[in-house]
Every structure is written in structure tokens, then in C-alpha cells.
Amino acid sequence: MSKPMPQLMTRAAHRAALTQAAGDVGYLRQIGDEHLALHRPGGDTLLVTFECLDTTRARDGGLPLSSGLARKRGWATLDIMAEGRTWFRDDDLHDFFDGLTDDGFFDDYDTVVFAGGGMGAYGAAAHSVAAPGSIVFLMQPYATLARDIAPWERRFRNAWSLPFGPRYGNAARMIDGAARVYLITDPTESADAMHASLFQAGHVMRLPATHAGTDIQARIEGIGILNRLIAGAVNDTLTPLRFAQLWRGRRQDPVWLTGLMRKIDRLDRPWLAALITGYMVRKGAGRIARRRLNAALSQLAAEGRTAPGNLEPAPRPDHARTLLAGE
């Protein structure tokens, strides 16, 4: 049986949770019409995150992605949350960051980290220019949607009319003053890889998350490695090898396995399909994986090809614990 979907918090309940998180010493501030800023004071490290309010609201407790690691380590946090896909292109938000810089807000911390995924990665990279010498941690970043720079980007058409400059504009250019930049992307997703290629600075460390799919942050959170990755970035211990070791956890992630299975299906590669679905069946996957395994083995047999390993058709059990969501 699949797990029931968690009930989404109401907007009022979410606002109350964020207000409570701010406490008496922090603040929850409305920035223009479309953004919120949640600041919680702490020690000598500040973690600045960017994400959609809907993403925050769907998380357990309705709190930003900074809450786990930063609160355990006593770090200060500044979380910027967008109401919808604003791409953080808002003059009020830009004024807010200008004000933080002018007031010396970032100078109060020994270490400042900007982090985000997808649209949030764009926001983190673009606004990192406000704190030179910061650490930037990006999952599936987009450089810009400006048509003259990324004419090949055909997604996000609703955002094409947004002005991606001149203030906090091209994220790939805004990281020049950072101390270190960690960039996680899926090289098999062509459009995402093209965005990543625009981040050309020498202090960018590229961390390939092969076959991660269209939401890398969700996969990293799903396998429980986000906190260790950010901690490694702060401690300067995050390397391509360390990332590869942690990323191996995807092999136990049913969502990642399902996505990989479907990608291989589209490629019509029966040997690979048998290899992957055979692994999934060994891990307890349900009827879809068993059916795909048997189809792949039948296709290989019809073509006179040998199946990987000693794979045999999967029997149909009376009852099985399932790995795949929805089974």
C-alpha cells in the first residue's frame, strides 16, 4: 500500500507557523506583494535560502529548508520565500538586499551561505553578489531566462516577460565575488546542463547528479543528504568524490528508481531495462517493475540476446511489499 499524501497546511496556518518560527528576536517580513523574508538570529554563520512558499508549505512543519541543519548548529538564517514563480525578480526584493548590504548585515557573520534549488538556485546565485566572499550552494540552477542570453530555453514561458536585469540579473555573472560555488546538476537533462555551462568561474565545483530528473532538490531531500551536503560546503569538505558517495543513496529512493525506469523505457534499451527493473524487483518493487522486467526479458529473448546476470522472469506474488509509489 502506498503512503497517504500529507495534508497541505492552509495558508493561514502556514503564516502562523512562520511567525512562530521567527520568535521574539527574529522577524517575518512582507517584501512587496510576492515575497516573505524570515530571519532567525544565530551564531557566526548565516544561511540564506530561496524557495517557493508552496514548497515550504508542503514540507513537514511548513518551515524553510534551512530549519534542520541551521537550527541544529545554531546558525542564523534568512529565508526568502516567493508567492508563485516570481523568479525573485522584484524591485522591492532587490531594495531589501541593497539595504542589507548598506547596513552591513552580512558583515556581522564570519560565513554566509546562499542556497537554493531550481528557481531558488537562481535567486541564491543572483543575490549572492550582495555578500562578497560568500559560499553558494546551487541545485539545478538556472542562469537567466533573458531571451538574448538563453534563447534555447523554451520552458517557463510565463516568465519571459520578466526583466532579468540589470539588478541581480544574470546569476552566472553574480557569483564572481563568491568564495566557493557548488553546482549540482543533471548532465543528462540538456536544458539544465546548458544553464550550468554558463557558470564558468574558476571557483565553481561541478557535482553531477546523473539521472536526477527535473527536481534535484526534491531528490536530494528525499534521500536525506541535503544537510550533509550544505555542511560539507561550509566546512570545505564537499568534493566530487564525497558527493558521489552521498548520491549513491538514490539507489534506495523509489522515486528516483521509477524515474530512471521510465527514462530507459523511452530509450527502448531492453538490456538496461532488465538490469534496472531486476534490481528494483530484488528490492521489493511491485507489479509495474515486475511487468517491465518480464517485457524486457521477453524482448531480449526474441532478439536472441542474453539477459544481464542470471535474471529470470519475475513471478506474480500473492502479496508483496511495494517499492513504487502508488502500488
Coordinates of C-alpha atoms in Angstrom, one line a residue:
M1 CA 0.0 0.0 0.0
S2 CA 1.3 3.5 -0.8
K3 CA 1.6 6.1 2.0
P4 CA -1.2 8.6 2.1
M5 CA -0.3 12.1 0.9
P6 CA 0.3 14.5 3.7
Q7 CA -2.3 17.2 4.1
L8 CA -1.2 20.6 3.0
M9 CA -1.2 23.3 5.6
T10 CA -3.7 26.2 5.0
R11 CA -2.1 29.5 4.1
A12 CA -3.2 30.9 7.5
A13 CA -1.7 28.0 9.4
H14 CA 1.5 28.3 7.4
R15 CA 1.7 32.0 8.1
A16 CA 1.2 31.3 11.8
A17 CA 4.0 28.6 11.7
L18 CA 6.4 31.0 10.1
T19 CA 5.6 33.8 12.6
Q20 CA 6.1 31.4 15.5
A21 CA 9.5 30.3 13.9
A22 CA 10.6 34.0 13.9
G23 CA 10.0 34.2 17.6
D24 CA 10.6 37.3 19.6
V25 CA 14.2 38.0 18.3
G26 CA 13.7 37.3 14.6
Y27 CA 11.2 38.6 12.1
L28 CA 8.8 37.6 9.4
R29 CA 8.6 40.5 6.9
Q30 CA 6.5 41.0 3.8
I31 CA 8.7 42.2 0.9
G32 CA 6.5 43.8 -1.7
D33 CA 3.4 41.8 -2.8
E34 CA 5.0 38.5 -3.6
H35 CA 7.9 37.7 -1.2
L36 CA 8.4 36.9 2.5
A37 CA 11.6 37.2 4.5
L38 CA 12.1 35.1 7.6
H39 CA 15.1 35.9 9.7
R40 CA 16.2 34.0 12.7
P41 CA 19.3 35.2 14.5
G42 CA 22.1 32.8 15.5
G43 CA 25.8 32.3 15.6
D44 CA 28.6 33.3 13.3
T45 CA 27.3 31.5 10.2
L46 CA 24.3 32.8 8.2
L47 CA 22.4 30.5 5.8
V48 CA 20.3 32.4 3.2
T49 CA 17.8 30.3 1.3
F50 CA 15.4 30.9 -1.6
E51 CA 12.3 28.8 -2.4
C52 CA 8.6 29.0 -3.3
L53 CA 6.2 29.3 -0.4
D54 CA 4.3 26.3 -1.8
T55 CA 7.4 24.2 -1.4
T56 CA 7.9 25.4 2.2
R57 CA 4.3 24.9 3.0
A58 CA 4.4 21.3 1.7
R59 CA 7.4 20.4 4.0
D60 CA 6.8 18.9 7.4
G61 CA 6.1 21.7 9.8
G62 CA 5.9 24.2 7.0
L63 CA 9.4 25.5 7.6
P64 CA 12.1 26.5 5.1
L65 CA 14.9 24.2 4.1
S66 CA 17.3 25.9 6.4
S67 CA 15.5 24.8 9.5
G68 CA 17.0 21.4 10.0
L69 CA 20.8 21.9 9.7
A70 CA 21.0 25.6 10.6
R71 CA 18.9 25.3 13.8
K72 CA 20.8 22.3 15.0
R73 CA 24.1 24.1 14.5
G74 CA 23.0 27.4 15.9
W75 CA 23.4 29.2 12.6
A76 CA 21.4 32.3 11.8
T77 CA 19.0 32.1 8.8
L78 CA 17.4 34.3 6.3
D79 CA 14.8 32.6 4.2
I80 CA 13.3 34.3 1.1
M81 CA 10.0 32.8 0.0
A82 CA 8.2 33.6 -3.2
E83 CA 4.4 33.5 -3.7
G84 CA 4.5 31.6 -7.0
R85 CA 7.1 31.5 -9.8
T86 CA 8.3 35.1 -9.4
W87 CA 11.9 34.2 -10.1
F88 CA 12.7 36.7 -7.4
R89 CA 12.6 39.4 -10.0
D90 CA 11.1 42.2 -7.9
D91 CA 12.3 45.7 -7.2
D92 CA 11.1 45.6 -3.6
L93 CA 13.2 42.4 -3.0
H94 CA 16.2 44.0 -4.7
D95 CA 15.8 47.1 -2.5
F96 CA 15.7 44.8 0.5
F97 CA 19.0 43.2 -0.3
D98 CA 20.5 46.6 -1.2
G99 CA 19.5 47.7 2.3
L100 CA 21.1 44.7 4.0
T101 CA 24.3 45.4 2.2
D102 CA 24.3 49.1 3.0
D103 CA 23.5 48.3 6.7
G104 CA 26.4 45.9 7.0
F105 CA 24.1 43.0 7.8
F106 CA 26.2 40.4 6.1
D107 CA 29.4 41.8 7.8
D108 CA 28.2 40.5 11.1
Y109 CA 28.8 36.9 10.1
D110 CA 32.1 35.0 9.6
T111 CA 30.4 32.8 7.0
V112 CA 27.5 33.5 4.7
V113 CA 25.9 30.7 2.6
F114 CA 23.4 31.2 -0.2
A115 CA 21.5 28.1 -1.1
G116 CA 18.5 27.0 -3.3
G117 CA 17.3 24.6 -5.9
G118 CA 15.8 25.3 -9.3
M119 CA 14.2 28.8 -9.3
G120 CA 15.6 29.1 -5.8
A121 CA 19.1 28.4 -7.0
Y122 CA 18.7 31.3 -9.5
G123 CA 17.6 33.5 -6.6
A124 CA 20.5 32.3 -4.4
A125 CA 23.2 32.8 -7.1
A126 CA 21.8 36.2 -8.3
H127 CA 21.6 37.7 -4.8
S128 CA 24.9 36.2 -3.5
V129 CA 26.5 39.4 -5.0
A130 CA 25.2 41.2 -2.0
A131 CA 27.7 39.4 0.2
P132 CA 31.1 39.1 -1.4
G133 CA 33.1 36.2 -0.1
S134 CA 30.0 34.0 0.5
I135 CA 29.6 30.3 -0.2
V136 CA 27.0 29.5 -2.9
F137 CA 25.3 26.1 -2.9
L138 CA 23.1 25.5 -6.0
M139 CA 20.9 22.6 -7.0
Q140 CA 19.8 22.6 -10.7
P141 CA 20.5 26.4 -11.1
Y142 CA 19.2 28.5 -14.0
A143 CA 21.4 31.3 -15.1
T144 CA 18.8 33.6 -16.6
L145 CA 15.7 33.5 -18.7
A146 CA 16.7 36.5 -20.7
R147 CA 16.0 35.7 -24.3
D148 CA 19.2 37.2 -25.7
I149 CA 21.3 35.0 -23.4
A150 CA 19.3 31.8 -23.2
P151 CA 17.2 31.7 -26.4
W152 CA 17.3 27.9 -26.3
E153 CA 15.3 27.9 -23.0
R154 CA 11.7 27.1 -24.1
R155 CA 10.3 26.3 -20.7
F156 CA 8.9 28.9 -18.2
R157 CA 7.2 30.9 -20.9
N158 CA 5.2 32.8 -18.3
A159 CA 8.4 34.3 -17.0
W160 CA 9.8 35.5 -20.3
S161 CA 8.3 38.9 -19.8
L162 CA 10.2 39.4 -16.5
P163 CA 13.2 41.8 -16.6
F164 CA 16.2 39.6 -15.8
G165 CA 18.4 42.6 -15.2
P166 CA 20.1 44.9 -14.7
R167 CA 19.9 44.5 -10.9
Y168 CA 20.7 41.0 -9.5
G169 CA 20.3 39.8 -13.1
N170 CA 22.4 37.1 -14.7
A171 CA 23.0 34.6 -11.9
A172 CA 26.0 33.1 -13.7
R173 CA 27.7 36.5 -13.5
M174 CA 26.6 37.4 -10.0
I175 CA 28.8 34.6 -8.4
D176 CA 32.1 36.2 -9.4
G177 CA 32.7 37.6 -5.9
A178 CA 31.8 34.3 -4.1
A179 CA 34.5 32.4 -2.2
R180 CA 33.2 28.9 -3.4
V181 CA 30.4 27.8 -5.6
Y182 CA 29.0 24.3 -5.6
L183 CA 26.8 23.4 -8.6
I184 CA 24.7 20.2 -8.7
T185 CA 23.1 19.4 -12.0
D186 CA 21.9 16.5 -14.1
P187 CA 24.1 16.3 -17.2
T188 CA 21.5 14.1 -18.9
E189 CA 18.9 17.0 -18.8
S190 CA 20.1 19.0 -21.8
A191 CA 18.5 22.4 -20.9
D192 CA 19.6 22.2 -17.3
A193 CA 23.1 21.3 -18.4
M194 CA 23.2 24.3 -20.8
H195 CA 22.3 26.6 -17.9
A196 CA 25.0 25.0 -15.8
S197 CA 27.6 25.6 -18.6
L198 CA 27.1 29.4 -18.2
F199 CA 28.6 29.3 -14.7
Q200 CA 32.1 29.5 -16.0
A201 CA 34.0 30.9 -13.0
G202 CA 37.1 29.0 -11.9
H203 CA 35.8 28.7 -8.3
V204 CA 32.8 26.6 -9.4
M205 CA 32.8 23.0 -8.3
R206 CA 30.5 20.9 -10.5
L207 CA 28.8 17.9 -8.9
P208 CA 27.0 15.7 -11.4
A209 CA 23.7 14.1 -10.3
T210 CA 23.2 11.8 -13.2
H211 CA 19.6 11.0 -14.0
A212 CA 18.3 13.1 -11.1
G213 CA 15.4 14.2 -13.2
T214 CA 13.5 17.5 -13.2
D215 CA 13.6 18.3 -9.4
I216 CA 17.1 17.7 -8.0
Q217 CA 16.3 19.4 -4.7
A218 CA 13.4 17.1 -4.1
R219 CA 15.6 14.0 -4.8
I220 CA 18.3 15.3 -2.5
E221 CA 15.9 16.0 0.3
G222 CA 14.2 12.6 -0.4
I223 CA 17.3 10.6 0.2
G224 CA 18.2 12.7 3.2
I225 CA 21.6 14.1 2.2
L226 CA 20.9 17.8 2.0
N227 CA 22.1 18.7 5.4
R228 CA 25.4 16.8 4.9
L229 CA 25.9 18.5 1.6
I230 CA 25.5 22.0 2.9
A231 CA 27.6 21.2 6.0
G232 CA 30.3 20.0 3.7
A233 CA 30.1 23.1 1.6
V234 CA 30.5 25.3 4.7
N235 CA 33.4 23.2 6.1
D236 CA 35.1 23.0 2.7
T237 CA 35.0 19.2 2.8
L238 CA 32.5 18.7 -0.1
T239 CA 34.3 17.2 -3.0
P240 CA 33.1 15.4 -6.2
L241 CA 34.1 12.1 -4.5
R242 CA 32.2 12.9 -1.3
F243 CA 29.1 14.0 -3.3
A244 CA 29.3 10.7 -5.4
Q245 CA 29.4 8.7 -2.1
L246 CA 26.3 10.5 -0.7
W247 CA 24.5 10.5 -4.1
R248 CA 24.6 6.7 -4.0
G249 CA 21.7 6.9 -1.6
R250 CA 19.5 7.4 -4.7
R251 CA 19.6 3.7 -5.3
Q252 CA 17.3 3.2 -2.4
D253 CA 14.9 6.0 -3.5
P254 CA 11.7 4.7 -5.1
V255 CA 11.0 8.0 -6.9
W256 CA 14.5 8.1 -8.5
L257 CA 14.3 4.4 -9.5
T258 CA 10.8 4.9 -11.0
G259 CA 12.0 7.9 -13.0
L260 CA 15.1 6.0 -14.2
M261 CA 12.9 3.1 -15.3
R262 CA 10.6 5.4 -17.3
K263 CA 13.6 7.1 -18.9
I264 CA 15.0 3.8 -20.0
D265 CA 11.6 2.8 -21.4
R266 CA 11.7 5.8 -23.7
L267 CA 15.1 4.8 -25.0
D268 CA 14.0 1.3 -25.9
R269 CA 17.0 -0.4 -24.3
P270 CA 15.8 -3.8 -23.1
W271 CA 19.1 -4.9 -21.6
L272 CA 19.3 -1.8 -19.5
A273 CA 15.6 -2.0 -18.7
A274 CA 16.1 -5.6 -17.5
L275 CA 19.1 -4.6 -15.4
I276 CA 17.2 -1.8 -13.6
T277 CA 13.9 -3.5 -13.1
G278 CA 15.7 -6.6 -12.0
Y279 CA 17.3 -4.6 -9.2
M280 CA 14.0 -3.0 -8.3
V281 CA 12.3 -6.4 -8.1
R282 CA 15.1 -7.6 -5.8
K283 CA 14.4 -4.6 -3.6
G284 CA 10.7 -5.5 -3.3
A285 CA 9.2 -3.4 -6.1
G286 CA 5.7 -4.1 -7.2
R287 CA 3.7 -5.1 -10.3
I288 CA 4.9 -2.3 -12.6
A289 CA 8.6 -3.2 -12.2
R290 CA 7.8 -6.9 -12.5
R291 CA 5.8 -6.3 -15.6
R292 CA 8.6 -4.2 -17.2
L293 CA 11.2 -6.8 -16.2
N294 CA 9.3 -9.6 -17.9
A295 CA 8.7 -7.5 -21.0
A296 CA 12.4 -6.6 -21.3
L297 CA 13.4 -10.3 -20.8
S298 CA 10.9 -11.3 -23.5
Q299 CA 12.2 -8.7 -25.9
L300 CA 15.8 -9.9 -25.3
A301 CA 14.8 -13.5 -25.9
A302 CA 13.0 -12.6 -29.1
E303 CA 16.2 -10.8 -30.3
G304 CA 18.4 -13.7 -29.3
R305 CA 20.2 -11.6 -26.8
T306 CA 21.5 -12.7 -23.3
A307 CA 19.9 -11.1 -20.3
P308 CA 22.1 -9.4 -17.7
G309 CA 23.3 -11.7 -14.9
N310 CA 21.0 -14.6 -14.1
L311 CA 17.8 -12.7 -14.4
E312 CA 14.6 -14.7 -14.8
P313 CA 11.0 -13.6 -15.3
A314 CA 9.5 -12.3 -12.1
P315 CA 6.7 -14.3 -10.7
R316 CA 3.4 -12.7 -9.7
P317 CA 3.3 -13.0 -5.9
D318 CA 0.1 -13.1 -3.9
H319 CA 1.2 -10.3 -1.8
A320 CA 4.4 -8.1 -1.9
R321 CA 5.7 -5.1 -0.2
T322 CA 6.0 -2.5 -2.9
L323 CA 8.7 0.0 -3.5
L324 CA 7.0 2.1 -6.1
A325 CA 4.7 4.9 -5.1
G326 CA 1.1 4.3 -6.0
E327 CA 1.3 0.5 -5.8

